[in-house]
């Protein structure tokens, strides 16, 4: 190892890498590279902005379509909720008579007297 290698913290640098890093671009080449970077940045920005705008508009259109379909179903949903409430109420009433009969049997009553209505046949 040479003294320069030790001085550089034991990093060996080849001569080719050393000459590449110290090479300078001419002013004409530098302006061409800068122009390419600026053009690339503009293209990226325009594509990003266009994509953002298109996705935002399409998302809003889809959301409004979904809201309109839900709004058109609102009367149907309200009727279904009312029907379900009536069904649950009717089921609770039917179940309550059964629970009364179970309570009566558990207390030793053999059978509840029930009124029976007979319809006369013609």
CSV table of N, CA and C in Angstrom, one decimal, residues 13-114:
chain,number,residue,atom,x,y,z
A,13,UNK,N,-8.4,3.9,-5.0
A,13,UNK,CA,-9.1,4.6,-6.1
A,13,UNK,C,-8.3,4.3,-7.4
A,14,UNK,N,-9.0,3.7,-8.4
A,14,UNK,CA,-8.3,3.4,-9.6
A,14,UNK,C,-8.0,4.7,-10.3
A,15,UNK,N,-7.1,4.7,-11.2
A,15,UNK,CA,-6.7,5.9,-12.0
A,15,UNK,C,-7.9,6.2,-13.0
A,16,UNK,N,-8.6,5.2,-13.5
A,16,UNK,CA,-9.7,5.5,-14.4
A,16,UNK,C,-10.8,6.3,-13.7
A,17,UNK,N,-11.2,5.9,-12.5
A,17,UNK,CA,-12.2,6.5,-11.7
A,17,UNK,C,-11.8,8.0,-11.4
A,18,UNK,N,-10.5,8.1,-11.1
A,18,UNK,CA,-10.0,9.4,-10.7
A,18,UNK,C,-10.0,10.4,-11.9
A,19,UNK,N,-9.7,9.9,-13.1
A,19,UNK,CA,-9.8,10.8,-14.3
A,19,UNK,C,-11.2,11.1,-14.7
A,20,UNK,N,-12.2,10.1,-14.5
A,20,UNK,CA,-13.6,10.4,-14.8
A,20,UNK,C,-14.1,11.5,-13.9
A,21,UNK,N,-13.8,11.4,-12.6
A,21,UNK,CA,-14.4,12.4,-11.7
A,21,UNK,C,-13.9,13.8,-11.9
A,22,UNK,N,-12.7,13.9,-12.4
A,22,UNK,CA,-12.1,15.2,-12.5
A,22,UNK,C,-12.4,15.8,-13.9
A,23,UNK,N,-13.0,15.0,-14.8
A,23,UNK,CA,-13.3,15.5,-16.2
A,23,UNK,C,-14.4,16.6,-16.1
A,24,UNK,N,-14.2,17.6,-16.9
A,24,UNK,CA,-15.1,18.7,-16.9
A,24,UNK,C,-15.9,18.7,-18.2
A,25,UNK,N,-17.1,19.1,-18.2
A,25,UNK,CA,-17.9,19.2,-19.4
A,25,UNK,C,-17.8,20.6,-19.9
A,26,UNK,N,-17.9,20.7,-21.2
A,26,UNK,CA,-17.8,22.1,-21.8
A,26,UNK,C,-19.1,22.8,-21.5
A,27,UNK,N,-19.1,24.1,-21.7
A,27,UNK,CA,-20.3,24.9,-21.4
A,27,UNK,C,-21.4,24.5,-22.3
A,28,UNK,N,-21.1,24.1,-23.5
A,28,UNK,CA,-22.1,23.7,-24.5
A,28,UNK,C,-22.8,22.4,-24.0
A,29,UNK,N,-22.0,21.5,-23.6
A,29,UNK,CA,-22.5,20.2,-23.1
A,29,UNK,C,-23.3,20.4,-21.8
A,30,UNK,N,-22.8,21.3,-20.9
A,30,UNK,CA,-23.5,21.5,-19.7
A,30,UNK,C,-24.9,22.1,-19.9
A,31,UNK,N,-25.0,23.1,-20.9
A,31,UNK,CA,-26.3,23.7,-21.2
A,31,UNK,C,-27.2,22.6,-21.8
A,32,UNK,N,-26.7,21.7,-22.6
A,32,UNK,CA,-27.5,20.7,-23.2
A,32,UNK,C,-28.1,19.7,-22.1
A,33,UNK,N,-27.2,19.4,-21.1
A,33,UNK,CA,-27.7,18.5,-20.1
A,33,UNK,C,-28.7,19.2,-19.2
A,34,UNK,N,-28.5,20.5,-18.9
A,34,UNK,CA,-29.5,21.2,-18.1
A,34,UNK,C,-30.8,21.3,-18.9
A,35,UNK,N,-30.7,21.6,-20.2
A,35,UNK,CA,-32.0,21.6,-20.9
A,35,UNK,C,-32.7,20.3,-20.9
A,36,UNK,N,-32.0,19.2,-21.0
A,36,UNK,CA,-32.7,17.9,-20.9
A,36,UNK,C,-33.3,17.7,-19.6
A,37,UNK,N,-32.6,18.1,-18.5
A,37,UNK,CA,-33.2,17.9,-17.2
A,37,UNK,C,-34.4,18.7,-17.0
A,38,UNK,N,-34.4,20.0,-17.5
A,38,UNK,CA,-35.5,20.9,-17.4
A,38,UNK,C,-36.7,20.3,-18.2
A,39,UNK,N,-36.4,19.8,-19.4
A,39,UNK,CA,-37.5,19.2,-20.2
A,39,UNK,C,-38.1,18.0,-19.6
A,40,UNK,N,-37.2,17.2,-19.0
A,40,UNK,CA,-37.7,16.0,-18.3
A,40,UNK,C,-38.6,16.3,-17.1
A,41,UNK,N,-38.2,17.3,-16.4
A,41,UNK,CA,-38.9,17.8,-15.2
A,41,UNK,C,-40.3,18.3,-15.7
A,42,UNK,N,-40.4,19.1,-16.7
A,42,UNK,CA,-41.6,19.6,-17.2
A,42,UNK,C,-42.5,18.4,-17.7
A,43,UNK,N,-42.0,17.5,-18.4
A,43,UNK,CA,-42.8,16.3,-18.9
A,43,UNK,C,-43.3,15.6,-17.7
A,44,UNK,N,-42.5,15.3,-16.7
A,44,UNK,CA,-42.9,14.6,-15.5
A,44,UNK,C,-44.0,15.4,-14.8
A,45,UNK,N,-43.9,16.7,-14.6
A,45,UNK,CA,-44.9,17.5,-14.0
A,45,UNK,C,-46.2,17.5,-14.7
A,46,UNK,N,-46.1,17.6,-16.0
A,46,UNK,CA,-47.4,17.6,-16.8
A,46,UNK,C,-48.1,16.3,-16.7
A,47,UNK,N,-47.4,15.2,-16.8
A,47,UNK,CA,-48.0,13.9,-16.8
A,47,UNK,C,-48.6,13.6,-15.4
A,48,UNK,N,-47.8,14.0,-14.3
A,48,UNK,CA,-48.3,13.9,-13.0
A,48,UNK,C,-49.6,14.7,-12.8
A,49,UNK,N,-49.6,16.0,-13.2
A,49,UNK,CA,-50.8,16.8,-13.0
A,49,UNK,C,-52.0,16.3,-13.8
A,50,UNK,N,-51.8,15.9,-15.0
A,50,UNK,CA,-52.9,15.3,-15.9
A,50,UNK,C,-53.4,14.1,-15.2
A,51,UNK,N,-52.6,13.2,-14.7
A,51,UNK,CA,-53.0,12.0,-14.1
A,51,UNK,C,-53.9,12.3,-12.8
A,52,UNK,N,-53.4,13.3,-12.1
A,52,UNK,CA,-54.1,13.7,-10.8
A,52,UNK,C,-55.5,14.2,-11.2
A,53,UNK,N,-55.5,15.1,-12.2
A,53,UNK,CA,-56.8,15.7,-12.5
A,53,UNK,C,-57.8,14.7,-13.0
A,54,UNK,N,-57.3,13.8,-13.9
A,54,UNK,CA,-58.2,12.8,-14.5
A,54,UNK,C,-58.7,11.8,-13.4
A,55,UNK,N,-57.8,11.4,-12.4
A,55,UNK,CA,-58.3,10.5,-11.4
A,55,UNK,C,-59.2,11.2,-10.4
A,56,UNK,N,-59.0,12.5,-10.1
A,56,UNK,CA,-59.9,13.2,-9.2
A,56,UNK,C,-61.3,13.4,-9.8
A,57,UNK,N,-61.3,13.7,-11.1
A,57,UNK,CA,-62.6,13.9,-11.8
A,57,UNK,C,-63.4,12.6,-11.9
A,58,UNK,N,-62.7,11.5,-12.3
A,58,UNK,CA,-63.3,10.2,-12.4
A,58,UNK,C,-63.8,9.7,-11.1
A,59,UNK,N,-63.1,9.9,-10.0
A,59,UNK,CA,-63.5,9.5,-8.7
A,59,UNK,C,-64.7,10.3,-8.3
A,60,UNK,N,-64.8,11.6,-8.5
A,60,UNK,CA,-66.0,12.3,-8.2
A,60,UNK,C,-67.2,11.9,-9.0
A,61,UNK,N,-67.0,11.6,-10.3
A,61,UNK,CA,-68.1,11.2,-11.1
A,61,UNK,C,-68.6,9.8,-10.6
A,62,UNK,N,-67.8,8.9,-10.3
A,62,UNK,CA,-68.2,7.6,-9.7
A,62,UNK,C,-68.9,7.7,-8.4
A,63,UNK,N,-68.4,8.6,-7.5
A,63,UNK,CA,-69.0,8.8,-6.2
A,63,UNK,C,-70.4,9.4,-6.4
A,64,UNK,N,-70.6,10.4,-7.3
A,64,UNK,CA,-71.9,11.0,-7.5
A,64,UNK,C,-72.9,9.9,-8.1
A,65,UNK,N,-72.4,9.1,-9.0
A,65,UNK,CA,-73.3,8.0,-9.5
A,65,UNK,C,-73.7,7.1,-8.4
A,66,UNK,N,-72.8,6.7,-7.5
A,66,UNK,CA,-73.2,5.8,-6.4
A,66,UNK,C,-74.2,6.5,-5.5
A,67,UNK,N,-74.0,7.8,-5.2
A,67,UNK,CA,-74.9,8.5,-4.4
A,67,UNK,C,-76.3,8.6,-5.0
A,68,UNK,N,-76.4,8.8,-6.3
A,68,UNK,CA,-77.6,8.9,-7.0
A,68,UNK,C,-78.4,7.6,-6.9
A,69,UNK,N,-77.6,6.5,-7.1
A,69,UNK,CA,-78.3,5.2,-7.0
A,69,UNK,C,-78.8,4.9,-5.6
A,70,UNK,N,-78.1,5.3,-4.6
A,70,UNK,CA,-78.6,5.1,-3.2
A,70,UNK,C,-79.8,5.9,-3.0
A,71,UNK,N,-79.7,7.2,-3.5
A,71,UNK,CA,-80.9,8.1,-3.3
A,71,UNK,C,-82.1,7.5,-4.0
A,72,UNK,N,-82.0,6.9,-5.1
A,72,UNK,CA,-83.1,6.4,-5.8
A,72,UNK,C,-83.7,5.2,-5.1
A,73,UNK,N,-82.9,4.5,-4.3
A,73,UNK,CA,-83.3,3.3,-3.6
A,73,UNK,C,-83.9,3.7,-2.2
A,74,UNK,N,-83.8,4.9,-1.8
A,74,UNK,CA,-84.2,5.4,-0.5
A,74,UNK,C,-85.6,5.0,-0.1
A,75,UNK,N,-86.6,5.2,-1.0
A,75,UNK,CA,-88.0,4.8,-0.6
A,75,UNK,C,-88.1,3.3,-0.4
A,76,UNK,N,-87.4,2.5,-1.2
A,76,UNK,CA,-87.5,1.1,-1.1
A,76,UNK,C,-86.9,0.6,0.2
A,77,UNK,N,-85.7,1.3,0.5
A,77,UNK,CA,-85.1,0.9,1.8
A,77,UNK,C,-85.9,1.3,3.0
A,78,UNK,N,-86.6,2.4,2.9
A,78,UNK,CA,-87.5,2.8,4.0
A,78,UNK,C,-88.6,1.8,4.2
A,79,UNK,N,-89.2,1.4,3.1
A,79,UNK,CA,-90.3,0.4,3.1
A,79,UNK,C,-89.8,-0.9,3.7
A,80,UNK,N,-88.6,-1.3,3.3
A,80,UNK,CA,-88.0,-2.5,3.8
A,80,UNK,C,-87.8,-2.5,5.3
A,81,UNK,N,-87.3,-1.3,5.8
A,81,UNK,CA,-87.1,-1.1,7.3
A,81,UNK,C,-88.4,-1.2,8.0
A,82,UNK,N,-89.4,-0.6,7.5
A,82,UNK,CA,-90.7,-0.6,8.2
A,82,UNK,C,-91.3,-2.0,8.2
A,83,UNK,N,-91.2,-2.7,7.1
A,83,UNK,CA,-91.6,-4.1,7.0
A,83,UNK,C,-90.9,-5.0,8.0
A,84,UNK,N,-89.6,-4.8,8.1
A,84,UNK,CA,-88.8,-5.6,9.1
A,84,UNK,C,-89.3,-5.3,10.5
A,85,UNK,N,-89.5,-4.0,10.8
A,85,UNK,CA,-90.0,-3.6,12.1
A,85,UNK,C,-91.3,-4.3,12.4
A,86,UNK,N,-92.3,-4.3,11.5
A,86,UNK,CA,-93.6,-4.9,11.6
A,86,UNK,C,-93.4,-6.4,11.9
A,87,UNK,N,-92.5,-7.0,11.1
A,87,UNK,CA,-92.2,-8.5,11.2
A,87,UNK,C,-91.7,-8.8,12.6
A,88,UNK,N,-90.7,-8.0,13.1
A,88,UNK,CA,-90.2,-8.3,14.4
A,88,UNK,C,-91.2,-8.1,15.5
A,89,UNK,N,-92.0,-7.1,15.3
A,89,UNK,CA,-93.1,-6.8,16.3
A,89,UNK,C,-94.1,-8.0,16.4
A,90,UNK,N,-94.5,-8.5,15.2
A,90,UNK,CA,-95.4,-9.6,15.1
A,90,UNK,C,-94.7,-10.9,15.7
A,91,UNK,N,-93.5,-11.1,15.4
A,91,UNK,CA,-92.7,-12.2,16.0
A,91,UNK,C,-92.7,-12.1,17.5
A,92,UNK,N,-92.4,-10.9,18.0
A,92,UNK,CA,-92.4,-10.7,19.5
A,92,UNK,C,-93.7,-11.0,20.1
A,93,UNK,N,-94.8,-10.6,19.5
A,93,UNK,CA,-96.1,-10.9,20.0
A,93,UNK,C,-96.4,-12.4,20.0
A,94,UNK,N,-96.1,-13.1,18.9
A,94,UNK,CA,-96.3,-14.5,18.9
A,94,UNK,C,-95.4,-15.2,19.9
A,95,UNK,N,-94.2,-14.8,20.1
A,95,UNK,CA,-93.3,-15.4,21.1
A,95,UNK,C,-93.8,-15.1,22.5
A,96,UNK,N,-94.4,-14.0,22.7
A,96,UNK,CA,-94.8,-13.6,24.1
A,96,UNK,C,-95.9,-14.6,24.6
A,97,UNK,N,-96.9,-14.9,23.7
A,97,UNK,CA,-97.9,-15.9,24.0
A,97,UNK,C,-97.3,-17.3,24.4
A,98,UNK,N,-96.3,-17.6,23.6
A,98,UNK,CA,-95.6,-18.9,23.9
A,98,UNK,C,-94.9,-18.9,25.3
A,99,UNK,N,-94.3,-17.7,25.6
A,99,UNK,CA,-93.7,-17.6,26.9
A,99,UNK,C,-94.7,-17.6,28.0
A,100,UNK,N,-95.9,-17.0,27.8
A,100,UNK,CA,-96.9,-17.1,28.8
A,100,UNK,C,-97.3,-18.5,29.1
A,101,UNK,N,-97.5,-19.3,28.0
A,101,UNK,CA,-97.9,-20.7,28.2
A,101,UNK,C,-96.8,-21.5,28.9
A,102,UNK,N,-95.6,-21.2,28.6
A,102,UNK,CA,-94.5,-21.9,29.2
A,102,UNK,C,-94.4,-21.5,30.7
A,103,UNK,N,-94.7,-20.3,31.0
A,103,UNK,CA,-94.7,-19.8,32.4
A,103,UNK,C,-95.9,-20.5,33.2
A,104,UNK,N,-97.0,-20.6,32.5
A,104,UNK,CA,-98.2,-21.3,33.1
A,104,UNK,C,-97.9,-22.7,33.4
A,105,UNK,N,-97.3,-23.4,32.4
A,105,UNK,CA,-97.0,-24.8,32.6
A,105,UNK,C,-96.0,-25.0,33.8
A,106,UNK,N,-95.0,-24.1,33.9
A,106,UNK,CA,-94.0,-24.2,34.9
A,106,UNK,C,-94.6,-24.0,36.3
A,107,UNK,N,-95.8,-23.3,36.4
A,107,UNK,CA,-96.4,-23.1,37.6
A,107,UNK,C,-97.5,-24.2,38.0
A,108,UNK,N,-97.6,-25.2,37.1
A,108,UNK,CA,-98.5,-26.3,37.4
A,108,UNK,C,-99.8,-26.2,36.7
A,109,UNK,N,-100.1,-25.3,35.9
A,109,UNK,CA,-101.3,-25.2,35.2
A,109,UNK,C,-101.2,-26.2,34.0
A,110,UNK,N,-102.2,-27.0,33.9
A,110,UNK,CA,-102.1,-28.0,32.8
A,110,UNK,C,-102.3,-27.4,31.4
A,111,UNK,N,-103.3,-26.5,31.3
A,111,UNK,CA,-103.5,-25.9,30.0
A,111,UNK,C,-104.3,-24.6,30.3
A,112,UNK,N,-104.0,-23.6,29.5
A,112,UNK,CA,-104.7,-22.3,29.5
A,112,UNK,C,-106.0,-22.5,28.8
A,113,UNK,N,-107.0,-21.9,29.3
A,113,UNK,CA,-108.3,-21.9,28.6
A,113,UNK,C,-108.2,-20.9,27.5
A,114,UNK,N,-108.5,-21.3,26.3
A,114,UNK,CA,-108.5,-20.5,25.2
A,114,UNK,C,-109.8,-20.4,24.6
